Amino acid sequence: MKKKDEGAPPPDEKTRELKAQIDQNLRRVYEQALEEEVPDRFKDLLAQLRGKAGNQ
């Protein structure tokens, strides 16, 4: 009869692998977000704020 965890990596190794996978996924999502263009409505809002800040 085999044990349930036989042949599986130790818990510490499992945790490291899981953290590495999460890290890779977060980096991928972050890089994709950086590549997205800023919507025009945000650009307009920034321009308005800059204009108000220059008047003060």
PDB file of N, CA and C in Angstrom:
ATOM      1  N   MET A   1       0.852  -1.189   0.000  1.00  0.00           N
ATOM      2  CA  MET A   1       0.000   0.000   0.000  1.00  0.00           C
ATOM      3  C   MET A   1       0.891   1.244   0.000  1.00  0.00           C
ATOM      4  N   LYS A   2       0.632   2.186  -0.915  1.00  0.00           N
ATOM      5  CA  LYS A   2       1.416   3.423  -1.018  1.00  0.00           C
ATOM      6  C   LYS A   2       0.822   4.505  -0.126  1.00  0.00           C
ATOM      7  N   LYS A   3       1.714   5.349   0.380  1.00  0.00           N
ATOM      8  CA  LYS A   3       1.251   6.525   1.119  1.00  0.00           C
ATOM      9  C   LYS A   3       0.758   7.567   0.136  1.00  0.00           C
ATOM     10  N   LYS A   4      -0.142   8.441   0.580  1.00  0.00           N
ATOM     11  CA  LYS A   4      -0.729   9.458  -0.279  1.00  0.00           C
ATOM     12  C   LYS A   4       0.321  10.419  -0.836  1.00  0.00           C
ATOM     13  N   ASP A   5       1.316  10.823  -0.040  1.00  0.00           N
ATOM     14  CA  ASP A   5       2.298  11.831  -0.436  1.00  0.00           C
ATOM     15  C   ASP A   5       3.571  11.229  -1.028  1.00  0.00           C
ATOM     16  N   GLU A   6       3.605   9.916  -1.234  1.00  0.00           N
ATOM     17  CA  GLU A   6       4.811   9.277  -1.736  1.00  0.00           C
ATOM     18  C   GLU A   6       5.155   9.793  -3.126  1.00  0.00           C
ATOM     19  N   GLY A   7       6.391  10.230  -3.327  1.00  0.00           N
ATOM     20  CA  GLY A   7       6.826  10.745  -4.615  1.00  0.00           C
ATOM     21  C   GLY A   7       6.546  12.227  -4.799  1.00  0.00           C
ATOM     22  N   ALA A   8       5.817  12.832  -3.899  1.00  0.00           N
ATOM     23  CA  ALA A   8       5.518  14.262  -3.982  1.00  0.00           C
ATOM     24  C   ALA A   8       6.672  15.055  -3.376  1.00  0.00           C
ATOM     25  N   PRO A   9       6.912  16.288  -3.881  1.00  0.00           N
ATOM     26  CA  PRO A   9       7.976  17.105  -3.283  1.00  0.00           C
ATOM     27  C   PRO A   9       7.627  17.477  -1.846  1.00  0.00           C
ATOM     28  N   PRO A  10       8.647  17.750  -1.035  1.00  0.00           N
ATOM     29  CA  PRO A  10       8.386  18.154   0.350  1.00  0.00           C
ATOM     30  C   PRO A  10       7.573  19.447   0.390  1.00  0.00           C
ATOM     31  N   PRO A  11       6.854  19.679   1.490  1.00  0.00           N
ATOM     32  CA  PRO A  11       6.004  20.888   1.594  1.00  0.00           C
ATOM     33  C   PRO A  11       6.753  22.184   1.322  1.00  0.00           C
ATOM     34  N   ASP A  12       7.993  22.303   1.810  1.00  0.00           N
ATOM     35  CA  ASP A  12       8.756  23.537   1.578  1.00  0.00           C
ATOM     36  C   ASP A  12       9.011  23.752   0.086  1.00  0.00           C
ATOM     37  N   GLU A  13       9.311  22.680  -0.622  1.00  0.00           N
ATOM     38  CA  GLU A  13       9.552  22.784  -2.057  1.00  0.00           C
ATOM     39  C   GLU A  13       8.257  23.126  -2.789  1.00  0.00           C
ATOM     40  N   LYS A  14       7.160  22.534  -2.360  1.00  0.00           N
ATOM     41  CA  LYS A  14       5.849  22.848  -2.949  1.00  0.00           C
ATOM     42  C   LYS A  14       5.538  24.332  -2.776  1.00  0.00           C
ATOM     43  N   THR A  15       5.806  24.838  -1.584  1.00  0.00           N
ATOM     44  CA  THR A  15       5.541  26.245  -1.285  1.00  0.00           C
ATOM     45  C   THR A  15       6.405  27.148  -2.164  1.00  0.00           C
ATOM     46  N   ARG A  16       7.672  26.821  -2.315  1.00  0.00           N
ATOM     47  CA  ARG A  16       8.569  27.621  -3.170  1.00  0.00           C
ATOM     48  C   ARG A  16       8.095  27.610  -4.613  1.00  0.00           C
ATOM     49  N   GLU A  17       7.700  26.436  -5.099  1.00  0.00           N
ATOM     50  CA  GLU A  17       7.216  26.329  -6.470  1.00  0.00           C
ATOM     51  C   GLU A  17       5.950  27.150  -6.675  1.00  0.00           C
ATOM     52  N   LEU A  18       5.053  27.085  -5.714  1.00  0.00           N
ATOM     53  CA  LEU A  18       3.804  27.841  -5.798  1.00  0.00           C
ATOM     54  C   LEU A  18       4.076  29.342  -5.785  1.00  0.00           C
ATOM     55  N   LYS A  19       4.960  29.774  -4.900  1.00  0.00           N
ATOM     56  CA  LYS A  19       5.305  31.199  -4.833  1.00  0.00           C
ATOM     57  C   LYS A  19       5.975  31.664  -6.122  1.00  0.00           C
ATOM     58  N   ALA A  20       6.819  30.822  -6.705  1.00  0.00           N
ATOM     59  CA  ALA A  20       7.479  31.177  -7.964  1.00  0.00           C
ATOM     60  C   ALA A  20       6.452  31.303  -9.085  1.00  0.00           C
ATOM     61  N   GLN A  21       5.478  30.409  -9.106  1.00  0.00           N
ATOM     62  CA  GLN A  21       4.436  30.468 -10.136  1.00  0.00           C
ATOM     63  C   GLN A  21       3.578  31.719  -9.967  1.00  0.00           C
ATOM     64  N   ILE A  22       3.229  32.050  -8.741  1.00  0.00           N
ATOM     65  CA  ILE A  22       2.451  33.264  -8.473  1.00  0.00           C
ATOM     66  C   ILE A  22       3.251  34.490  -8.891  1.00  0.00           C
ATOM     67  N   ASP A  23       4.538  34.497  -8.564  1.00  0.00           N
ATOM     68  CA  ASP A  23       5.417  35.611  -8.931  1.00  0.00           C
ATOM     69  C   ASP A  23       5.458  35.801 -10.445  1.00  0.00           C
ATOM     70  N   GLN A  24       5.603  34.715 -11.184  1.00  0.00           N
ATOM     71  CA  GLN A  24       5.638  34.791 -12.649  1.00  0.00           C
ATOM     72  C   GLN A  24       4.325  35.344 -13.204  1.00  0.00           C
ATOM     73  N   ASN A  25       3.219  34.870 -12.659  1.00  0.00           N
ATOM     74  CA  ASN A  25       1.918  35.334 -13.138  1.00  0.00           C
ATOM     75  C   ASN A  25       1.699  36.812 -12.834  1.00  0.00           C
ATOM     76  N   LEU A  26       2.086  37.255 -11.649  1.00  0.00           N
ATOM     77  CA  LEU A  26       1.937  38.670 -11.295  1.00  0.00           C
ATOM     78  C   LEU A  26       2.807  39.549 -12.185  1.00  0.00           C
ATOM     79  N   ARG A  27       4.023  39.111 -12.461  1.00  0.00           N
ATOM     80  CA  ARG A  27       4.909  39.879 -13.342  1.00  0.00           C
ATOM     81  C   ARG A  27       4.304  39.999 -14.741  1.00  0.00           C
ATOM     82  N   ARG A  28       3.734  38.908 -15.235  1.00  0.00           N
ATOM     83  CA  ARG A  28       3.134  38.915 -16.566  1.00  0.00           C
ATOM     84  C   ARG A  28       1.970  39.899 -16.625  1.00  0.00           C
ATOM     85  N   VAL A  29       1.111  39.877 -15.617  1.00  0.00           N
ATOM     86  CA  VAL A  29      -0.040  40.785 -15.581  1.00  0.00           C
ATOM     87  C   VAL A  29       0.430  42.234 -15.475  1.00  0.00           C
ATOM     88  N   TYR A  30       1.433  42.493 -14.636  1.00  0.00           N
ATOM     89  CA  TYR A  30       1.954  43.844 -14.458  1.00  0.00           C
ATOM     90  C   TYR A  30       2.549  44.370 -15.767  1.00  0.00           C
ATOM     91  N   GLU A  31       3.317  43.517 -16.454  1.00  0.00           N
ATOM     92  CA  GLU A  31       3.918  43.929 -17.723  1.00  0.00           C
ATOM     93  C   GLU A  31       2.847  44.230 -18.768  1.00  0.00           C
ATOM     94  N   GLN A  32       1.791  43.434 -18.796  1.00  0.00           N
ATOM     95  CA  GLN A  32       0.697  43.680 -19.735  1.00  0.00           C
ATOM     96  C   GLN A  32       0.018  45.016 -19.422  1.00  0.00           C
ATOM     97  N   ALA A  33      -0.162  45.316 -18.134  1.00  0.00           N
ATOM     98  CA  ALA A  33      -0.808  46.574 -17.742  1.00  0.00           C
ATOM     99  C   ALA A  33       0.049  47.767 -18.153  1.00  0.00           C
ATOM    100  N   LEU A  34       1.367  47.633 -18.054  1.00  0.00           N
ATOM    101  CA  LEU A  34       2.257  48.733 -18.445  1.00  0.00           C
ATOM    102  C   LEU A  34       2.202  49.003 -19.941  1.00  0.00           C
ATOM    103  N   GLU A  35       1.912  47.973 -20.728  1.00  0.00           N
ATOM    104  CA  GLU A  35       1.868  48.125 -22.175  1.00  0.00           C
ATOM    105  C   GLU A  35       0.558  48.743 -22.667  1.00  0.00           C
ATOM    106  N   GLU A  36      -0.466  48.741 -21.818  1.00  0.00           N
ATOM    107  CA  GLU A  36      -1.760  49.294 -22.230  1.00  0.00           C
ATOM    108  C   GLU A  36      -1.678  50.810 -22.339  1.00  0.00           C
ATOM    109  N   GLU A  37      -2.392  51.360 -23.300  1.00  0.00           N
ATOM    110  CA  GLU A  37      -2.423  52.802 -23.492  1.00  0.00           C
ATOM    111  C   GLU A  37      -3.373  53.429 -22.469  1.00  0.00           C
ATOM    112  N   VAL A  38      -3.020  54.634 -22.032  1.00  0.00           N
ATOM    113  CA  VAL A  38      -3.873  55.359 -21.095  1.00  0.00           C
ATOM    114  C   VAL A  38      -5.114  55.849 -21.849  1.00  0.00           C
ATOM    115  N   PRO A  39      -6.308  55.578 -21.322  1.00  0.00           N
ATOM    116  CA  PRO A  39      -7.533  56.028 -22.014  1.00  0.00           C
ATOM    117  C   PRO A  39      -7.573  57.551 -22.149  1.00  0.00           C
ATOM    118  N   ASP A  40      -8.195  58.024 -23.229  1.00  0.00           N
ATOM    119  CA  ASP A  40      -8.288  59.468 -23.485  1.00  0.00           C
ATOM    120  C   ASP A  40      -8.944  60.215 -22.334  1.00  0.00           C
ATOM    121  N   ARG A  41      -9.955  59.625 -21.712  1.00  0.00           N
ATOM    122  CA  ARG A  41     -10.641  60.334 -20.610  1.00  0.00           C
ATOM    123  C   ARG A  41      -9.692  60.577 -19.436  1.00  0.00           C
ATOM    124  N   PHE A  42      -8.744  59.653 -19.194  1.00  0.00           N
ATOM    125  CA  PHE A  42      -7.765  59.880 -18.133  1.00  0.00           C
ATOM    126  C   PHE A  42      -6.782  60.970 -18.529  1.00  0.00           C
ATOM    127  N   LYS A  43      -6.388  60.970 -19.802  1.00  0.00           N
ATOM    128  CA  LYS A  43      -5.485  62.014 -20.287  1.00  0.00           C
ATOM    129  C   LYS A  43      -6.146  63.386 -20.144  1.00  0.00           C
ATOM    130  N   ASP A  44      -7.453  63.464 -20.462  1.00  0.00           N
ATOM    131  CA  ASP A  44      -8.192  64.726 -20.326  1.00  0.00           C
ATOM    132  C   ASP A  44      -8.251  65.175 -18.869  1.00  0.00           C
ATOM    133  N   LEU A  45      -8.510  64.235 -17.978  1.00  0.00           N
ATOM    134  CA  LEU A  45      -8.562  64.572 -16.550  1.00  0.00           C
ATOM    135  C   LEU A  45      -7.211  65.069 -16.046  1.00  0.00           C
ATOM    136  N   LEU A  46      -6.139  64.418 -16.467  1.00  0.00           N
ATOM    137  CA  LEU A  46      -4.803  64.860 -16.075  1.00  0.00           C
ATOM    138  C   LEU A  46      -4.504  66.262 -16.584  1.00  0.00           C
ATOM    139  N   ALA A  47      -4.915  66.546 -17.815  1.00  0.00           N
ATOM    140  CA  ALA A  47      -4.708  67.876 -18.377  1.00  0.00           C
ATOM    141  C   ALA A  47      -5.477  68.926 -17.578  1.00  0.00           C
ATOM    142  N   GLN A  48      -6.700  68.598 -17.189  1.00  0.00           N
ATOM    143  CA  GLN A  48      -7.502  69.526 -16.372  1.00  0.00           C
ATOM    144  C   GLN A  48      -6.858  69.772 -15.028  1.00  0.00           C
ATOM    145  N   LEU A  49      -6.355  68.714 -14.405  1.00  0.00           N
ATOM    146  CA  LEU A  49      -5.695  68.880 -13.108  1.00  0.00           C
ATOM    147  C   LEU A  49      -4.427  69.705 -13.230  1.00  0.00           C
ATOM    148  N   ARG A  50      -3.677  69.489 -14.270  1.00  0.00           N
ATOM    149  CA  ARG A  50      -2.459  70.280 -14.483  1.00  0.00           C
ATOM    150  C   ARG A  50      -2.797  71.754 -14.694  1.00  0.00           C
ATOM    151  N   GLY A  51      -3.879  71.987 -15.421  1.00  0.00           N
ATOM    152  CA  GLY A  51      -4.314  73.358 -15.670  1.00  0.00           C
ATOM    153  C   GLY A  51      -4.725  74.058 -14.369  1.00  0.00           C
ATOM    154  N   LYS A  52      -5.441  73.331 -13.515  1.00  0.00           N
ATOM    155  CA  LYS A  52      -5.851  73.906 -12.230  1.00  0.00           C
ATOM    156  C   LYS A  52      -4.668  74.140 -11.327  1.00  0.00           C
ATOM    157  N   ALA A  53      -3.709  73.217 -11.350  1.00  0.00           N
ATOM    158  CA  ALA A  53      -2.523  73.350 -10.510  1.00  0.00           C
ATOM    159  C   ALA A  53      -1.667  74.532 -10.970  1.00  0.00           C
ATOM    160  N   GLY A  54      -1.649  74.804 -12.265  1.00  0.00           N
ATOM    161  CA  GLY A  54      -0.872  75.932 -12.797  1.00  0.00           C
ATOM    162  C   GLY A  54      -1.487  77.274 -12.473  1.00  0.00           C
ATOM    163  N   ASN A  55      -2.808  77.307 -12.224  1.00  0.00           N
ATOM    164  CA  ASN A  55      -3.512  78.542 -11.892  1.00  0.00           C
ATOM    165  C   ASN A  55      -3.394  78.912 -10.422  1.00  0.00           C
ATOM    166  N   GLN A  56      -2.914  78.050  -9.617  1.00  0.00           N
ATOM    167  CA  GLN A  56      -2.850  78.322  -8.162  1.00  0.00           C
ATOM    168  C   GLN A  56      -1.556  78.931  -7.754  1.00  0.00           C
TER     169      GLN A  56
END
